[in-house]
Structure formats: C-alpha cells, structure tokens
Short mmCIF file of N, CA and C in Angstrom, two decimals:
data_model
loop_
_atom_site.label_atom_id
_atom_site.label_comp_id
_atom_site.label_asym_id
_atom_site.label_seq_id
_atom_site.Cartn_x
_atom_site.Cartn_y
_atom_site.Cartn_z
N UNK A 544 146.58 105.64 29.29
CA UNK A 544 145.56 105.16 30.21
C UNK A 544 144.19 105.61 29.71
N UNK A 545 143.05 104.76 29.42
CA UNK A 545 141.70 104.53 29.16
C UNK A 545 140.96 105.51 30.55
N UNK A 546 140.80 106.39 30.63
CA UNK A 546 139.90 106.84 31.57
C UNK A 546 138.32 106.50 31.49
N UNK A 547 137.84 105.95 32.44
CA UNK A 547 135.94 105.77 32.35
C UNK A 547 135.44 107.78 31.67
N UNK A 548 134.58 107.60 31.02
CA UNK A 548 133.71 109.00 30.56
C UNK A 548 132.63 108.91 30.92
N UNK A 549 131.79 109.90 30.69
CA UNK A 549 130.41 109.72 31.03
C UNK A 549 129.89 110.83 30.10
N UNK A 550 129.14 111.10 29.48
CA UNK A 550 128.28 112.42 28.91
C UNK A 550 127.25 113.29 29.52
N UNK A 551 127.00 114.05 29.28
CA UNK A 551 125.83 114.73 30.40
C UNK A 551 125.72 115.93 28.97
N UNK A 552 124.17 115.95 29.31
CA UNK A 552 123.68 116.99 28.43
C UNK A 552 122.99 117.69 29.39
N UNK A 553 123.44 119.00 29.48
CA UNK A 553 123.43 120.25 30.67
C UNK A 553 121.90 120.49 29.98
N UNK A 554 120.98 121.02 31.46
CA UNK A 554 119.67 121.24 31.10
C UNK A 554 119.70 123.29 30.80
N UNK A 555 120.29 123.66 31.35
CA UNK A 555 120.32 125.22 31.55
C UNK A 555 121.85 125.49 30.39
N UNK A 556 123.07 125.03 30.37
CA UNK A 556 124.06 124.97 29.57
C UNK A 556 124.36 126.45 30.35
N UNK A 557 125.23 127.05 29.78
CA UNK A 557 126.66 127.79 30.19
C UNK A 557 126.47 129.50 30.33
N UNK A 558 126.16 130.27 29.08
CA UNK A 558 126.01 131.33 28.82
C UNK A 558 125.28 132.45 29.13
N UNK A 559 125.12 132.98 30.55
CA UNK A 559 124.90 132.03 31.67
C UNK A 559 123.31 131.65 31.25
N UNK A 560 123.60 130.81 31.59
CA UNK A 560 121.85 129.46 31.26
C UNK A 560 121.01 129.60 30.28
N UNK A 561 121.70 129.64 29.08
CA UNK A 561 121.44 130.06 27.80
C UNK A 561 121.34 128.35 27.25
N UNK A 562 121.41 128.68 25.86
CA UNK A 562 120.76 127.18 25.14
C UNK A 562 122.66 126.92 24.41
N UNK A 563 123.76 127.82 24.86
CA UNK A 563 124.84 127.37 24.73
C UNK A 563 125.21 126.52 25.56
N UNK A 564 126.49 125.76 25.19
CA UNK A 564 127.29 125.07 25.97
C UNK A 564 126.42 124.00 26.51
N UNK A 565 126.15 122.94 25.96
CA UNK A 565 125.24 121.79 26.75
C UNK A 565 125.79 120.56 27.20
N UNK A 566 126.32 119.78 26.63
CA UNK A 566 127.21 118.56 26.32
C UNK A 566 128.53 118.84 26.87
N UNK A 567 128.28 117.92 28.17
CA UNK A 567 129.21 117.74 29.05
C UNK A 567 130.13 116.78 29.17
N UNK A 568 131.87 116.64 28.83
CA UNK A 568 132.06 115.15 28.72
C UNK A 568 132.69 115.07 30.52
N UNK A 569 132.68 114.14 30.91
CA UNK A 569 133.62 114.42 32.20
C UNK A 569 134.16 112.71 32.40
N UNK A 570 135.06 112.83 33.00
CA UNK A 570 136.48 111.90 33.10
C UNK A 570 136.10 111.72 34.23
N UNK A 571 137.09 109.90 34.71
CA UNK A 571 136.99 110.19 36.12
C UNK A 571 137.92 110.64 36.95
N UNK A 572 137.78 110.80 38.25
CA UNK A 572 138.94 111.46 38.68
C UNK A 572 140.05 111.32 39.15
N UNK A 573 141.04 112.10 38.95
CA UNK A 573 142.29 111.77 40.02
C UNK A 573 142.92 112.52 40.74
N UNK A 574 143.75 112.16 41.45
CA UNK A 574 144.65 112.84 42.55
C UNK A 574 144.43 114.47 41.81
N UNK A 575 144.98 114.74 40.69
CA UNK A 575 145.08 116.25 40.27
C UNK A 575 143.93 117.50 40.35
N UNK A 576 143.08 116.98 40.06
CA UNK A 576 141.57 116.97 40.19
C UNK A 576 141.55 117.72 41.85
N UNK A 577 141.75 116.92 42.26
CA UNK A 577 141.61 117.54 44.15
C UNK A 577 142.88 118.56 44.09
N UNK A 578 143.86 118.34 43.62
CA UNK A 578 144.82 119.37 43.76
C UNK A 578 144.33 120.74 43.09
N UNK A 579 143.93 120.43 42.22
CA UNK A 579 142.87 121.76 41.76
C UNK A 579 142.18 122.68 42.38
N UNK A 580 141.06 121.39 42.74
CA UNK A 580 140.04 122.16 43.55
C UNK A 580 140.38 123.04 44.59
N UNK A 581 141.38 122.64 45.37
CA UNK A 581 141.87 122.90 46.58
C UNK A 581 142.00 124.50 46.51
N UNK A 582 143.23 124.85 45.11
CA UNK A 582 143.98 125.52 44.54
C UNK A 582 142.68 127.03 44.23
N UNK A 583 141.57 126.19 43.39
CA UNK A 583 140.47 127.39 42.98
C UNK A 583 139.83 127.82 43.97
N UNK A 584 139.41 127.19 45.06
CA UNK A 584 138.65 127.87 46.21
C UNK A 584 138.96 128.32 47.11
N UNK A 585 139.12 129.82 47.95
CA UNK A 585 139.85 130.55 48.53
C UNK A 585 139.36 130.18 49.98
N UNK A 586 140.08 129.84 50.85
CA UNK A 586 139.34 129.34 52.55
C UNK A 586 139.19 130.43 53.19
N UNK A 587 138.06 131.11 53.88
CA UNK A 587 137.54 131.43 54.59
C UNK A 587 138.55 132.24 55.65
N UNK A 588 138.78 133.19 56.41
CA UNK A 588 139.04 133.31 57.48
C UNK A 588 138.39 132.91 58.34
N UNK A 589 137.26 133.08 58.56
CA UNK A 589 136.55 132.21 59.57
C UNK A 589 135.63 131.05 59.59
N UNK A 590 136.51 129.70 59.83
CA UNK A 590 135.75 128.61 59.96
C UNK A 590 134.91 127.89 60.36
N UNK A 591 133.94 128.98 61.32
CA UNK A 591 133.08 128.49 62.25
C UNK A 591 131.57 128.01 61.87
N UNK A 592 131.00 127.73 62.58
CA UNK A 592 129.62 127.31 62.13
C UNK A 592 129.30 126.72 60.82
N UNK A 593 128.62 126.77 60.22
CA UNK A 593 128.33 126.80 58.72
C UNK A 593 129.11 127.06 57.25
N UNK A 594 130.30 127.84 57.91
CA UNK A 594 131.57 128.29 56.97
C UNK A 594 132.23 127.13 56.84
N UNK A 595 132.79 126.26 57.75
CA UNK A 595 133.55 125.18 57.32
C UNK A 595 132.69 124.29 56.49
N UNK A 596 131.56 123.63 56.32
CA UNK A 596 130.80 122.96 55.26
C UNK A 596 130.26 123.72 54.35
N UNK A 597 130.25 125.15 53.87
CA UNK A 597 129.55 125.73 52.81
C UNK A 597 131.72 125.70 51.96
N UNK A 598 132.16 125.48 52.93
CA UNK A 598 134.03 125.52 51.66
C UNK A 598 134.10 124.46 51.64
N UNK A 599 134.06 123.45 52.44
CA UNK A 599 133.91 121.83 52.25
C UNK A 599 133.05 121.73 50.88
N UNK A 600 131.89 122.02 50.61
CA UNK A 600 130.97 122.28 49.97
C UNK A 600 131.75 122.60 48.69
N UNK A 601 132.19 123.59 48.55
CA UNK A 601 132.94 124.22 47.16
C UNK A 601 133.95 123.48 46.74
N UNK A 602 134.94 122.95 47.65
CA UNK A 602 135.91 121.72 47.29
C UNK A 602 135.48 120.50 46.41
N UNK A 603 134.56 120.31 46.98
CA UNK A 603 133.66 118.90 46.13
C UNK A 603 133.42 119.27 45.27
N UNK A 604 132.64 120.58 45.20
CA UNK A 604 132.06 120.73 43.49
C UNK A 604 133.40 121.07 42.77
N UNK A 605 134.11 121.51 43.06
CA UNK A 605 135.27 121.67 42.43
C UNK A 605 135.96 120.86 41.67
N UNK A 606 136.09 119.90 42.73
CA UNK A 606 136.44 118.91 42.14
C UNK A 606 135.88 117.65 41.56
N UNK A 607 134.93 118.12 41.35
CA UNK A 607 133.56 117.48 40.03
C UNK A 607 133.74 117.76 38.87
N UNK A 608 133.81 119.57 39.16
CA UNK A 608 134.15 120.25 37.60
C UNK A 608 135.32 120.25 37.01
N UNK A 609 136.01 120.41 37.93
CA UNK A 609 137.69 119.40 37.66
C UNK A 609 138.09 118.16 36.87
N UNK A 610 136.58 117.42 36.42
CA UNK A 610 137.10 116.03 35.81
C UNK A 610 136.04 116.62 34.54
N UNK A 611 135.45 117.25 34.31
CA UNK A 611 135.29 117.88 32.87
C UNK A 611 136.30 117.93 32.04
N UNK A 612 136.07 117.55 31.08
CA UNK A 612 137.16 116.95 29.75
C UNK A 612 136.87 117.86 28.70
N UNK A 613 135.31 118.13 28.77
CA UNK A 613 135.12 119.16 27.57
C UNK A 613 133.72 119.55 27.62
N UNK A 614 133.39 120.79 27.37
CA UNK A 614 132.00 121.34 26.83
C UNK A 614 131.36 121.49 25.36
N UNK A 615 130.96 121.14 25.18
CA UNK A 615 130.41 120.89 23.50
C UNK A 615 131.76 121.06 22.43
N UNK A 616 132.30 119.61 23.15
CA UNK A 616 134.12 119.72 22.25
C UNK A 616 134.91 120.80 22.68
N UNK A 617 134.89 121.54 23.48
CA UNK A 617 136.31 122.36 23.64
C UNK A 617 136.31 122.46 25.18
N UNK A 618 137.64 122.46 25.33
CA UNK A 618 138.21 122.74 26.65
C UNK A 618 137.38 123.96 27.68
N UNK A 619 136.80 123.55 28.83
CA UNK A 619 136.03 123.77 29.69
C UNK A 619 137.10 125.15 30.64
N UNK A 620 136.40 125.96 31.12
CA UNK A 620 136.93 127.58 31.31
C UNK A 620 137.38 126.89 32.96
N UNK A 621 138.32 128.12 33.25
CA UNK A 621 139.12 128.00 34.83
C UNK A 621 137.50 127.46 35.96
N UNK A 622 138.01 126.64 36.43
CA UNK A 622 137.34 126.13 37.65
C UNK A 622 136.46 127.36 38.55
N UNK A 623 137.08 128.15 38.75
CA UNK A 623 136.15 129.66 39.06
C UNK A 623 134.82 130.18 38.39
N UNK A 624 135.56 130.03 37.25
CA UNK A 624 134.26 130.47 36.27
C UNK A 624 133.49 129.69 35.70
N UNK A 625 133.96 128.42 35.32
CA UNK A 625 133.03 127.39 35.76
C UNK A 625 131.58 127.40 36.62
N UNK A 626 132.19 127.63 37.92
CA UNK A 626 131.35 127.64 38.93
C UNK A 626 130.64 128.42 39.16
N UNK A 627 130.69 129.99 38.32
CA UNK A 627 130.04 130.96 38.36
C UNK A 627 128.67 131.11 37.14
N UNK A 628 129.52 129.91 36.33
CA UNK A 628 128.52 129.92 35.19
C UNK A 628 127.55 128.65 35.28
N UNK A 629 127.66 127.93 35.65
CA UNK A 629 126.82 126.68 35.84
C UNK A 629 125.95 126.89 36.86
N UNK A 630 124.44 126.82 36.41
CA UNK A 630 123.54 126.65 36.77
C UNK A 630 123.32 125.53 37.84
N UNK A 631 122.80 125.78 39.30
CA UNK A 631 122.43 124.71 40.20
C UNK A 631 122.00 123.30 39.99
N UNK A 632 120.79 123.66 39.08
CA UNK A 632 120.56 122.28 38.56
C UNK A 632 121.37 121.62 37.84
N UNK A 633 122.36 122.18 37.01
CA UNK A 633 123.23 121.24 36.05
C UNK A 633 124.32 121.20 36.93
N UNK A 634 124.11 121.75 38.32
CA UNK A 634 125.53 120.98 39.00
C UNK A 634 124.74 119.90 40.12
N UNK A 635 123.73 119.06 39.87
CA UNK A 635 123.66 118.39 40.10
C UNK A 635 123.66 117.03 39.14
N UNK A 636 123.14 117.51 37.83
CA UNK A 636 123.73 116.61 36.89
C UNK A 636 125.17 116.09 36.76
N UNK A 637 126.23 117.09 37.05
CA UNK A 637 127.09 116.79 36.76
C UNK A 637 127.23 115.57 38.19
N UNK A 638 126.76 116.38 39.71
CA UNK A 638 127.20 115.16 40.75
C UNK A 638 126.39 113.64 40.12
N UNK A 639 125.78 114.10 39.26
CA UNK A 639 125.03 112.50 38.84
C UNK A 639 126.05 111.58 38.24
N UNK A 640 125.81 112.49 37.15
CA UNK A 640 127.52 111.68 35.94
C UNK A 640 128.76 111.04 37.09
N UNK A 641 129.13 112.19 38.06
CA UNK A 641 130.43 111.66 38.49
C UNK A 641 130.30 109.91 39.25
N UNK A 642 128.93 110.44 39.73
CA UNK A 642 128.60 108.69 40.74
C UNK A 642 128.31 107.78 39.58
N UNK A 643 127.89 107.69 37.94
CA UNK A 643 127.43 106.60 37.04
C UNK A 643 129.21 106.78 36.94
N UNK A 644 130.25 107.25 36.79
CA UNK A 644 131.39 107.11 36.46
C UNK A 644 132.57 106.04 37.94
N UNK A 645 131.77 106.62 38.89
CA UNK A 645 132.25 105.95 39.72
C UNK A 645 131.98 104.29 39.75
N UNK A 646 130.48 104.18 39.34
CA UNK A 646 130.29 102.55 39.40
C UNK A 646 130.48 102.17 38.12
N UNK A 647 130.77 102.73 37.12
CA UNK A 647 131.57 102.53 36.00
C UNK A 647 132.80 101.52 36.27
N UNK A 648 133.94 102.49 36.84
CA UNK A 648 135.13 101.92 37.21
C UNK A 648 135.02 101.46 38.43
N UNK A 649 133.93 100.78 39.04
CA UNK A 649 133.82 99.96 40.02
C UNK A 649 133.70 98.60 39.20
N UNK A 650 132.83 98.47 38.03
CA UNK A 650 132.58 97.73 37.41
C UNK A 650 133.54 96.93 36.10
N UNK A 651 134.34 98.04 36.49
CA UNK A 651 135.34 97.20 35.39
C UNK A 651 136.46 97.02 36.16
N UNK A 652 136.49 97.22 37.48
CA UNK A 652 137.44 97.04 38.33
C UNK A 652 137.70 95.54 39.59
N UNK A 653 136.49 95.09 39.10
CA UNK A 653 135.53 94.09 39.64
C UNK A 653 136.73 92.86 38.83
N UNK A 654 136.91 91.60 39.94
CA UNK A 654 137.40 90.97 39.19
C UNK A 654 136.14 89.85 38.68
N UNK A 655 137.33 89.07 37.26
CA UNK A 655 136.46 88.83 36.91
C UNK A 655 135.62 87.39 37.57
N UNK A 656 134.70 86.47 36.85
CA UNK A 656 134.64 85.54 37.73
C UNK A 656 135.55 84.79 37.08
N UNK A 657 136.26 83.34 38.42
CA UNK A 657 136.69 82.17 37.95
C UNK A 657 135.96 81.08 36.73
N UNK A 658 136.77 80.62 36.02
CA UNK A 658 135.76 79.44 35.67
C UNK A 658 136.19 78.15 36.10
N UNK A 659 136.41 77.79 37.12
CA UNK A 659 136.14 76.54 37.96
C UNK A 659 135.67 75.29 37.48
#
C-alpha cells in the first residue's frame, strides 16, 4: 500500500532545538497511529476542568507524531520523547503537514470525472 507523504523541514529541529534533526517525513494515518497515541500518554487521575482537554490535547499530538516515518532518514525516537523534544512551533508544522496530507488523500480519493 502507497501511503500519501508529506515533508516538513522542522524550523527549531530536535536536539533539543538545535540545527539537528530537521526533515520531517510523515505518512498518513491509520488506525495504529491512535492505538499508539493512546498507549504513550498516561490519563490523568483527575479529569476535571481543563485536565480532560489538556490529555485530549496530548492524544492528538500524539498521534500526529505517530505518522512520522522518519527524521533526517532514520527512524523517529518513542512517541514520549518525541514530544519532549520537539519544539512548539515545529509541532505546529507538523499539525500543518498532517492537514496538506489529509487533502492529499482526499484528492486522490475523489472520484474521477465521467466522460459522458
């Protein structure tokens, strides 16, 4: 199976926010991906107020960084540390990539037209 990609060149990169690790490839996602995320982020004992959307919160990014395929060619570190090492701003790059990947495979998912 052909997965949609996308590239992203990290503005801060990895080490932590060093001029390493820049070049981001990321895949799109699937079912496993959320099984992941789920798996790396520890829930809260208490769900109240603001706690249930700041872990809601971590699930998603999780499972953003979850469809990372690779960091400047090599296999991308546990989802934890990931998250500890990526800079704010490049985790919004990455939510960028995931939505151009989404209308990616919207776009090739599109049928095609008739010719009538």
């Amino acid at each position: 199976m052909n997965l949609v990609t996308e590239t992203v060149e990290l503005q801060y990169g990895l080490a932590p926010w060093s001029a390493t690790a820049k070049v981001v490839v990321m895949r799109q996602a699937t079912l496993q991906d959320v099984y992941e995320a789920v798996a790396a982020v520890d829930m809260p004992e208490d769900m109240t107020g603001g706690r249930r959307i700041a872990y809601q919160m971590r699930i998603d990014d999780a499972q953003l960084l979850a469809q990372i395929d690779s960091i400047d060619g090599a296999e991308p570190p546990p989802l934890e540390r990931l998250a500890q090492l990526l800079h704010p701003d490049d985790m919004t790059l990455i939510r960028n990539a995931a939505e151009v990947i989404k209308k990616k495979q919207k776009g090739e998912s599109a049928p095609s037209p008739s010719s009538d």
